[in-house]
Short mmCIF file of C-alpha atoms and ligand atoms in Angstrom, two decimals:
data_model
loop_
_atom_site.label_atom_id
_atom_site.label_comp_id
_atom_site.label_asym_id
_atom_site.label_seq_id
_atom_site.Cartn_x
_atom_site.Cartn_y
_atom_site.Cartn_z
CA UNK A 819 129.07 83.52 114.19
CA UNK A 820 132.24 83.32 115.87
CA UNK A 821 133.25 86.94 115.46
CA UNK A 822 133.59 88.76 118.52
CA UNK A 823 131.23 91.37 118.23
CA UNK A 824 130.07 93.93 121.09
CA UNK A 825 131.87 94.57 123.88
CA UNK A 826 133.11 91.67 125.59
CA UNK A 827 131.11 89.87 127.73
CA UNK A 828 127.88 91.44 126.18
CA UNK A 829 124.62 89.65 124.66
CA UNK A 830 123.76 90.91 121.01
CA UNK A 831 120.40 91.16 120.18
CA UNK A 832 120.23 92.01 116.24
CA UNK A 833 116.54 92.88 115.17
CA UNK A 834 116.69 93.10 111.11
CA UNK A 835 114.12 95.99 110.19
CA UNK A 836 114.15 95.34 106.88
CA UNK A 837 112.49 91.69 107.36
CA UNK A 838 109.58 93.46 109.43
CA UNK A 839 109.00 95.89 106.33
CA UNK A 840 109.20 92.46 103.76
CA UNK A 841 106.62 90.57 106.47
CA UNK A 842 104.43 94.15 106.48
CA UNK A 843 104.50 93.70 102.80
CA UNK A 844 103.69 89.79 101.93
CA UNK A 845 100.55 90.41 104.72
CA UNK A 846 99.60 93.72 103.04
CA UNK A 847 99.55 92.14 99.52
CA UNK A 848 97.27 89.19 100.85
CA UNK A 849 94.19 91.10 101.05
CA UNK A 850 92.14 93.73 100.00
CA UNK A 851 91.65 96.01 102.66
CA UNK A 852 94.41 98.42 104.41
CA UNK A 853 97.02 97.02 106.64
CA UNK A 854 97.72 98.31 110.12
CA UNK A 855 100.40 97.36 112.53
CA UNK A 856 100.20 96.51 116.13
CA UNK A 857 103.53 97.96 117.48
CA UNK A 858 102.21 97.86 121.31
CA UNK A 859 104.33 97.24 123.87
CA UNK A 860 107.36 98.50 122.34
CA UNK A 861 106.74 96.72 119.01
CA UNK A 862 106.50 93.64 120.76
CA UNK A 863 109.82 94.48 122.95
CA UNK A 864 112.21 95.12 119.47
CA UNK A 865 111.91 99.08 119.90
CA UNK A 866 108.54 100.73 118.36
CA UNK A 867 110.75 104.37 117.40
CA UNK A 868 113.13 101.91 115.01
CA UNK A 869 110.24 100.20 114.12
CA UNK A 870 107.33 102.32 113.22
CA UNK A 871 109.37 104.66 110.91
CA UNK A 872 110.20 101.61 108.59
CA UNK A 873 106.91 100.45 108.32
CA UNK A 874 105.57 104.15 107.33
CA UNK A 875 108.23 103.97 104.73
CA UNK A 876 106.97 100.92 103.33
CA UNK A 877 103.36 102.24 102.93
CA UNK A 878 101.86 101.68 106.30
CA UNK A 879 99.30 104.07 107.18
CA UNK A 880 97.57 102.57 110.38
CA UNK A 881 99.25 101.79 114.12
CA UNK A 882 97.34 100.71 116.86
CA UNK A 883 99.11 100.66 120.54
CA UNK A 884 97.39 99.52 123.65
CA UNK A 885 98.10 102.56 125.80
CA UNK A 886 98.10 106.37 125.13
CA UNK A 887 101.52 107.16 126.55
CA UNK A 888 102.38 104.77 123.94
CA UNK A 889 100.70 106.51 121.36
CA UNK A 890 102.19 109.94 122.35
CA UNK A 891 105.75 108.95 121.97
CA UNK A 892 105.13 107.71 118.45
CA UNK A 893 103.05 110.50 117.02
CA UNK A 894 105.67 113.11 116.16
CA UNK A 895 107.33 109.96 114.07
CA UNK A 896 104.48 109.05 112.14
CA UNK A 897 102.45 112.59 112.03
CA UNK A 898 100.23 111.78 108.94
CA UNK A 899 98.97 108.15 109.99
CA UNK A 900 95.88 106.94 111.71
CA UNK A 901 97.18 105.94 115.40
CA UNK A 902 94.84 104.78 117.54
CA UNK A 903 94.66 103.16 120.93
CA UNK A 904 93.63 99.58 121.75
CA UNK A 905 92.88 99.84 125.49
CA UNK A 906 89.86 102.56 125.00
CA UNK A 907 89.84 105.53 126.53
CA UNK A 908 89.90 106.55 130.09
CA UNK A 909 87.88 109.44 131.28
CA UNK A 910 90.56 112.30 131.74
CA UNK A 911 92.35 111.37 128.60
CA UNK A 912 89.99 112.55 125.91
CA UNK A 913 91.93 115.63 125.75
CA UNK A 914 95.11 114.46 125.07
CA UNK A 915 93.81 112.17 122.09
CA UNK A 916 91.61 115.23 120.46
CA UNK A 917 94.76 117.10 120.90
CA UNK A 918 97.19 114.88 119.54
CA UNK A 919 95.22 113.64 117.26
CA UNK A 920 94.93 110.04 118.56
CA UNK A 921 91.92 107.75 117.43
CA UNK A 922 90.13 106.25 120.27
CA UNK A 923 88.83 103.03 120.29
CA UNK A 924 86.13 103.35 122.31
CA UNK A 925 85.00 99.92 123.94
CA UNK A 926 82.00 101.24 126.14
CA UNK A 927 79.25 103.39 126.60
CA UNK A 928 80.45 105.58 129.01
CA UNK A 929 83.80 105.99 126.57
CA UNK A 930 81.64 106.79 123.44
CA UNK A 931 79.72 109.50 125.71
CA UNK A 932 83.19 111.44 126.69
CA UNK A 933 84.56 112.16 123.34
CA UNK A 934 81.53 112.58 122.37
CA UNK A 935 81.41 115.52 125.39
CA UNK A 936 85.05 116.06 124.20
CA UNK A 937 84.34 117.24 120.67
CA UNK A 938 81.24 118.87 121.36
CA UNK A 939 83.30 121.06 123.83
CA UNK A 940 85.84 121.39 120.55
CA UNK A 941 82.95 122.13 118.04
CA UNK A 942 84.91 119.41 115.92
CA UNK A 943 83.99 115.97 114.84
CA UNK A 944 87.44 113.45 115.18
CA UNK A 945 87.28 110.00 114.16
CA UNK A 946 86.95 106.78 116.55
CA UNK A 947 86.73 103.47 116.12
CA UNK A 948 84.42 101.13 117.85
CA UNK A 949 85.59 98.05 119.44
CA UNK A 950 82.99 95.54 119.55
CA UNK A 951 83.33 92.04 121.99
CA UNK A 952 82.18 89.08 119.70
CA UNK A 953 83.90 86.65 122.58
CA UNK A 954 87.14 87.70 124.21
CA UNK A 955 85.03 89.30 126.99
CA UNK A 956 87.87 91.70 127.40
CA UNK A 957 86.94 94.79 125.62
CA UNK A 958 84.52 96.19 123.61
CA UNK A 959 80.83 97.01 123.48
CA UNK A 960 77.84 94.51 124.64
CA UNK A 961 75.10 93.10 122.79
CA UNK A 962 73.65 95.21 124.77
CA UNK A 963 75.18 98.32 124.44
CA UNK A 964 74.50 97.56 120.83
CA UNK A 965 71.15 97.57 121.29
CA UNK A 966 71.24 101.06 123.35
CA UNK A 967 72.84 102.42 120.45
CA UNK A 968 70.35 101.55 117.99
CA UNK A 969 67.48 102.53 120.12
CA UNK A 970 69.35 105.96 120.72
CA UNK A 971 70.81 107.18 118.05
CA UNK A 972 72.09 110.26 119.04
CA UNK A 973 74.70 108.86 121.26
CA UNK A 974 76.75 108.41 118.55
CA UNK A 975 76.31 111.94 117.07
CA UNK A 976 79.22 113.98 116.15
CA UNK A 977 81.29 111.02 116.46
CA UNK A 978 82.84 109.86 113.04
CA UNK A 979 83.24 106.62 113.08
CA UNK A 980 86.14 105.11 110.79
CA UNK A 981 85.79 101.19 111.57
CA UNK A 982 84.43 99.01 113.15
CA UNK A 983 86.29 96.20 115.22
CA UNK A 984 85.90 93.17 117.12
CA UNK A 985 88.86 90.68 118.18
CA UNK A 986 89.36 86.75 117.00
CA UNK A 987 89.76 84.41 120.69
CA UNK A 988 91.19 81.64 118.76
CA UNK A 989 92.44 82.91 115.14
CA UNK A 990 95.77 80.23 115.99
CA UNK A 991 93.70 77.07 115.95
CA UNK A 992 91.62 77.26 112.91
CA UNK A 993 89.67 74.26 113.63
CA UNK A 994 87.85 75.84 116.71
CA UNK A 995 84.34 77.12 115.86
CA UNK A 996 84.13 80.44 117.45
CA UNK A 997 86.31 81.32 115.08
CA UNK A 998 83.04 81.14 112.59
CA UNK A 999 80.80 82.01 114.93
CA UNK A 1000 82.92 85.38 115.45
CA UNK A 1001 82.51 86.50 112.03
CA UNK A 1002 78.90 85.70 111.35
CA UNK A 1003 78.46 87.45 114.95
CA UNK A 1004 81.04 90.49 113.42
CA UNK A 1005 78.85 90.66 109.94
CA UNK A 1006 75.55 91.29 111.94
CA UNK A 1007 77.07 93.90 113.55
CA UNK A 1008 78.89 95.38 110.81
CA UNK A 1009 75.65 95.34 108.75
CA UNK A 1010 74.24 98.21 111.95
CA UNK A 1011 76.67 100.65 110.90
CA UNK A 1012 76.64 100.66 106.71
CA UNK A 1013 79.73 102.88 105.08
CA UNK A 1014 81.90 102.36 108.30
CA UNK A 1015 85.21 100.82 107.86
CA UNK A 1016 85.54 96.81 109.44
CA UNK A 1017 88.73 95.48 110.97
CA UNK A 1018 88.83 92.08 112.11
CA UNK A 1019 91.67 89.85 111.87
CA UNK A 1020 94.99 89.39 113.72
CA UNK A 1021 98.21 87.86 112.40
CA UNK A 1022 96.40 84.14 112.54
CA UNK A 1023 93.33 85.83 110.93
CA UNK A 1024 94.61 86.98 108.10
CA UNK A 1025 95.65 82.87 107.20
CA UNK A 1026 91.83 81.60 108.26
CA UNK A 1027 90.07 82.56 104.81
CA UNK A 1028 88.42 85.22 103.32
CA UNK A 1029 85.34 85.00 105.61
CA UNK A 1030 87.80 86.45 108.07
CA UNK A 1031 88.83 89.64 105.37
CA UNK A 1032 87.68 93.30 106.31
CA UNK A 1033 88.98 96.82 105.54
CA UNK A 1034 91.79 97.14 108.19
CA UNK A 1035 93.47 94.00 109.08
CA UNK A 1036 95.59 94.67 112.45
CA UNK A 1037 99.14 92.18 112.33
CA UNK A 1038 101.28 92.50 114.90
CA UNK A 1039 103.26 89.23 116.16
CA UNK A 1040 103.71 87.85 112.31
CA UNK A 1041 105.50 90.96 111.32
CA UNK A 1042 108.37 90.31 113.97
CA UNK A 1043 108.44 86.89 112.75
CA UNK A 1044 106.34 85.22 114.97
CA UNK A 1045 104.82 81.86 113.07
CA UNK A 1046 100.83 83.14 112.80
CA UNK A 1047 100.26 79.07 110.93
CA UNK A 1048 101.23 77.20 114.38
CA UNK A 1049 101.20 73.80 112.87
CA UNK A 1050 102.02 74.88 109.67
CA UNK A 1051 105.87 76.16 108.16
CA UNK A 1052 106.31 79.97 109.18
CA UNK A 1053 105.30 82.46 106.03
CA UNK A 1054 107.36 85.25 107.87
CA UNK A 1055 110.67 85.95 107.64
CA UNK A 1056 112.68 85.93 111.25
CA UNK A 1057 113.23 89.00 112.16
CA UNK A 1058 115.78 88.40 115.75
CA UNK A 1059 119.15 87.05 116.75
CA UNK A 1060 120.32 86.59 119.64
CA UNK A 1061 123.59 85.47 120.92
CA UNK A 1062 125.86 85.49 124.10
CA UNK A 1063 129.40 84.85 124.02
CA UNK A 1064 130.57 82.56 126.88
CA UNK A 1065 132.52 83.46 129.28
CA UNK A 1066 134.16 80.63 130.90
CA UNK A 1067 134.08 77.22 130.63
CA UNK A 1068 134.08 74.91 133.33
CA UNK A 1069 135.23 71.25 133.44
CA UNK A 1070 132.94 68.77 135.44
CA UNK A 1071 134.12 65.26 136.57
CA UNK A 1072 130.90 62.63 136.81
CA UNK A 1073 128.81 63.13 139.48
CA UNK A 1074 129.20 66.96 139.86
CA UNK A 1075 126.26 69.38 139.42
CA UNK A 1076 125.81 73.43 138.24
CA UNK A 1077 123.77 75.66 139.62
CA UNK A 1078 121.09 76.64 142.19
CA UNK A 1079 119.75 73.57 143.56
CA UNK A 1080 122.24 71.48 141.36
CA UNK A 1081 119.10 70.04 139.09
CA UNK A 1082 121.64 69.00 136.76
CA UNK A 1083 124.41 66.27 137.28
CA UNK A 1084 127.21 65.60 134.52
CA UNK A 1085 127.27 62.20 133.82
CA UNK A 1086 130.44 61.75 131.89
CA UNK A 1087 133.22 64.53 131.64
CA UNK A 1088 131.78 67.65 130.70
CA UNK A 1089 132.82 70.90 129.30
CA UNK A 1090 130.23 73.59 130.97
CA UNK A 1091 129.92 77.26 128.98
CA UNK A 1092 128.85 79.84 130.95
CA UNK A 1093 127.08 82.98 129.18
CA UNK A 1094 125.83 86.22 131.12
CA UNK A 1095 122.21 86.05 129.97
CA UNK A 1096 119.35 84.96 132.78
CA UNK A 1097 115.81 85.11 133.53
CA UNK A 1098 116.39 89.41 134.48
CA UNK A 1099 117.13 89.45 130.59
CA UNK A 1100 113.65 87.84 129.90
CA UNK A 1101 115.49 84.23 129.07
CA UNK A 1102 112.76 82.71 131.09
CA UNK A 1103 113.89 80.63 134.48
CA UNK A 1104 111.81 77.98 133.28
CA UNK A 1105 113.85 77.14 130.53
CA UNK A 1106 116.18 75.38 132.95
CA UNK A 1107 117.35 72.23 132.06
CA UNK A 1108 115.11 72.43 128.60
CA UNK A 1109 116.49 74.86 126.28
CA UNK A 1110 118.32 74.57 123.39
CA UNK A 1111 121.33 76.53 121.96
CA UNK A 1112 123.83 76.38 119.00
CA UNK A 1113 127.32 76.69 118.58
CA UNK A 1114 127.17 77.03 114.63
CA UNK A 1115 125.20 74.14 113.59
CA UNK A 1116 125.62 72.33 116.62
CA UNK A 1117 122.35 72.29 119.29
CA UNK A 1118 123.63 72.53 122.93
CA UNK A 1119 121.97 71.99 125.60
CA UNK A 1120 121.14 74.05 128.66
CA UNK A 1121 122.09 72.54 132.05
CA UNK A 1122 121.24 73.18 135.11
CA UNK A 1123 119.12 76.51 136.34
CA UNK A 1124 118.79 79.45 134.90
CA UNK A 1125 119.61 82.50 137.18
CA UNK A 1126 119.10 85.79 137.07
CA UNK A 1127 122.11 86.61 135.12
CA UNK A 1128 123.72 83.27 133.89
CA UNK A 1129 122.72 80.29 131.98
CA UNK A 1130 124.97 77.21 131.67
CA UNK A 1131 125.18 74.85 128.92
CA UNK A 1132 127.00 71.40 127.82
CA UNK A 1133 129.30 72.12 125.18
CA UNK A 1134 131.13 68.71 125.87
CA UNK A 1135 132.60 67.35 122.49
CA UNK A 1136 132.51 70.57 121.19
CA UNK A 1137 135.27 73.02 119.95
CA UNK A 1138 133.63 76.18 121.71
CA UNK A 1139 136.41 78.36 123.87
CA UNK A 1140 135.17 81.18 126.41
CA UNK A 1141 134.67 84.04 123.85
CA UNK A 1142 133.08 82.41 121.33
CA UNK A 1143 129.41 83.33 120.79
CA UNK A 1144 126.18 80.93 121.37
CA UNK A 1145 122.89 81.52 119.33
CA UNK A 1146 120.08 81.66 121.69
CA UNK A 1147 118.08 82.96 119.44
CA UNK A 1148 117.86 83.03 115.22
CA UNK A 1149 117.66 81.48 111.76
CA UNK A 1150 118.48 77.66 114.01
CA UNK A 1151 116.41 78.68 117.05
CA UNK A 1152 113.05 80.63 116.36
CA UNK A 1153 110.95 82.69 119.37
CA UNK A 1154 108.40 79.93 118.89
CA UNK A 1155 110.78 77.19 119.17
CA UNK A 1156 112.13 79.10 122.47
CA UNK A 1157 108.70 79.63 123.76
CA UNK A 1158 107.80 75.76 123.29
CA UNK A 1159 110.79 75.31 125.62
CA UNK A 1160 109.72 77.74 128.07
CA UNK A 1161 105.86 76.65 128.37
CA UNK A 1162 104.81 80.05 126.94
CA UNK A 1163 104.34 81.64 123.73
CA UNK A 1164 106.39 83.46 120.71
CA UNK A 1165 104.63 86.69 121.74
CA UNK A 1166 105.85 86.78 125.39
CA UNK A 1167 109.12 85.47 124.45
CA UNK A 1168 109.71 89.02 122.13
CA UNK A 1169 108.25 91.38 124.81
CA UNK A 1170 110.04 89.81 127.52
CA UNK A 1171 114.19 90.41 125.40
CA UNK A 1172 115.71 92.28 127.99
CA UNK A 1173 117.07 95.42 127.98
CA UNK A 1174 120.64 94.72 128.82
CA UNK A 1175 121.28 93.08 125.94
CA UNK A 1176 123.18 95.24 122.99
CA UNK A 1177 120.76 96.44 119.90
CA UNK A 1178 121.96 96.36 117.01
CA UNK A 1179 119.62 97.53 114.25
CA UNK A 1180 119.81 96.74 109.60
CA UNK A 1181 118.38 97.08 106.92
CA UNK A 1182 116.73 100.42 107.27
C1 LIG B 580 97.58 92.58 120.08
C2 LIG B 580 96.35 92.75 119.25
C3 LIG B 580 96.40 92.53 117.87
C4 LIG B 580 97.61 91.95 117.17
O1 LIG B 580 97.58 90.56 117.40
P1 LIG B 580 98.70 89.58 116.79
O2 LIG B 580 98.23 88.23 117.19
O3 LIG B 580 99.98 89.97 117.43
O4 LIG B 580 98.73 89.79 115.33
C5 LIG B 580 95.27 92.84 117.12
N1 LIG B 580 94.13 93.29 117.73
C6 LIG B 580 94.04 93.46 119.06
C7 LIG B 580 92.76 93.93 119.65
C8 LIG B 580 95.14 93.18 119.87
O5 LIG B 580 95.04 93.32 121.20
#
């Protein structure tokens, strides 16, 4: 780990493509139905133009993003899959997605009547999905609106409806009951629209039992590595490193402090690295005084606050020398074992990796 690699000074964020394709893979073989991939937000911050190719070789033929800007940078990359657009569609944007050929996933009435407007203006019929809300009260159609649509049909005319979907609130904690409730609530509705495709479960749902299967499963955080079995040992392979080399150490008699607001107090003789990586890079400020890194197989502490562009840690009793490189994140320090540290989740901890850190991409 030691190498110096990157320009001096320079945090190295390596994102291993090849373990996203093997995590596409174990999920896709787990079930029946088709696999998509989530790759909003950047593929969950590790670079959706790097990403989505690899997963296209591997056999993926559905990507859902949450925005259409999103969608339209991927499309020329991927120009034979289904890629459609979590967040719904907004009322001057039907265009663009007939054009493009973007699936809509339309979440509300008023949605469902514009591409419907939209392709009766093309004289075409282009596939949506349907997002149904079983619970999340975030998106997706009403009981209500359900019932409008069965009592008039025709709204839906024209429009050729590929799946179905509705989203799991709690898929992580597979104890909690609306997770059943969801899918008996999901089945009734499913059962209104016979012959139309189903997609239901998340990373987590795919591990909560067949009652959960359906014909498109949509992963996203497990195939970056992400543990979708909190609780439980992580199926996935990691998929991120990141490490920092340090760039000076300090020595700190007892009774001296580092930092903003010196929260952090040596108490015998200390040896204090210093690596250019702070909260502007997305390593959270409320990791101060809590996180963890390692120096090989040695865990080091974090001491003191984290700025915007340092972090300081105790590498007393250590043989570490400015130069030599600190995993912050990686096989000894996961994005959930990170997020645990930082009072937030594996998910936020990926799309937060900041963008001054060095790339480096393998296995593609
Ligand atoms: C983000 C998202 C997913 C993917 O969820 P993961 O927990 O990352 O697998 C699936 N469906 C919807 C509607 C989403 O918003």
């Amino acid at each position: 780990m030691n190498d110096m690699t990157g320009a001096a000074g320079a945090a190295l964020l390596e994102i291993d493509l090849g373990a996203i394709a093997d995590n596409w893979r174990v999920l896709a073989a787990s079930h029946a139905g088709d696999t998509a991939a989530v790759v909003k937000a950047d593929a969950y911050g590790l670079g959706a133009a790097k990403v989505v190719p690899v997963l296209y070789a591997a056999g993926c033929r559905h990507f859902f993003v949450a925005q259409l800007p999103e969608a339209l940078a991927l499309r020329r990359l991927i120009p034979g899959a289904v890629l459609a657009v979590l967040n719904g569609l907004a009322v001057d944007e039907a265009g663009a997605f007939a054009a493009h050929g973007i699936t809509p996933i339309l979440s509300a009435l008023p949605e469902i009547a514009g591409w419907r407007a939209e392709l009766k203006r093309r004289g075409q019929s282009l596939a949506a999905m349907l997002h149904v809300d079983t619970g999340m009260a975030r998106l997706g159609l009403s009981a209500h609106d359900l019932a409008v649509l069965r009592a008039e049909g025709d709204r839906l005319d024209g429009v050729a409806i590929s799946h179905v979907m509705t989203h799991l609130v709690s898929a992580d904690t597979p104890s909690d009951p609306v997770n059943a409730r969801q899918a008996a609530d999901f089945a009734a509705v499913c059962a209104q629209f016979p012959g139309v495709g189903t997609s239901f479960a998340n990373s987590s749902g795919m591990f909560l039992g067949p009652g959960f299967a359906s014909s498109l499963a949509r992963p996203g955080a497990a195939l970056y590595g992400v543990n979708p079995t909190p609780g439980a040992a992580n199926p996935m392979r990691g998929v991120v490193r990141l490490t920092a080399p340090i760039l000076q150490i300090r020595e700190l008699s007892p009774g001296e402090s580092v930092g903003y607001n010196g929260i952090w107090t040596a108490k015998r003789p200390s040896r204090i690295a210093v690596l250019g990586v702070g909260y502007a890079d997305g390593w959270h400020r409320s990791l101060s005084n809590k996180a963890k890194a390692f120096f090989d197989d040695t865990e080091i502490p974090l001491v003191g606050r984290v700025s915007m562009d340092l972090t300081t840690f105790d590498v007393t009793g250590t043989k570490a020398q400015p130069g030599d490189r600190l995993e912050l994140l990686g096989p000894h320090h996961s994005a959930d074992a990170l997020a645990i540290e930082a009072g937030t989740n594996g998910y936020e901890i990926l799309t937060a990796l900041g963008r001054r850190y060095q790339r480096r991409y393998s296995g593609a």
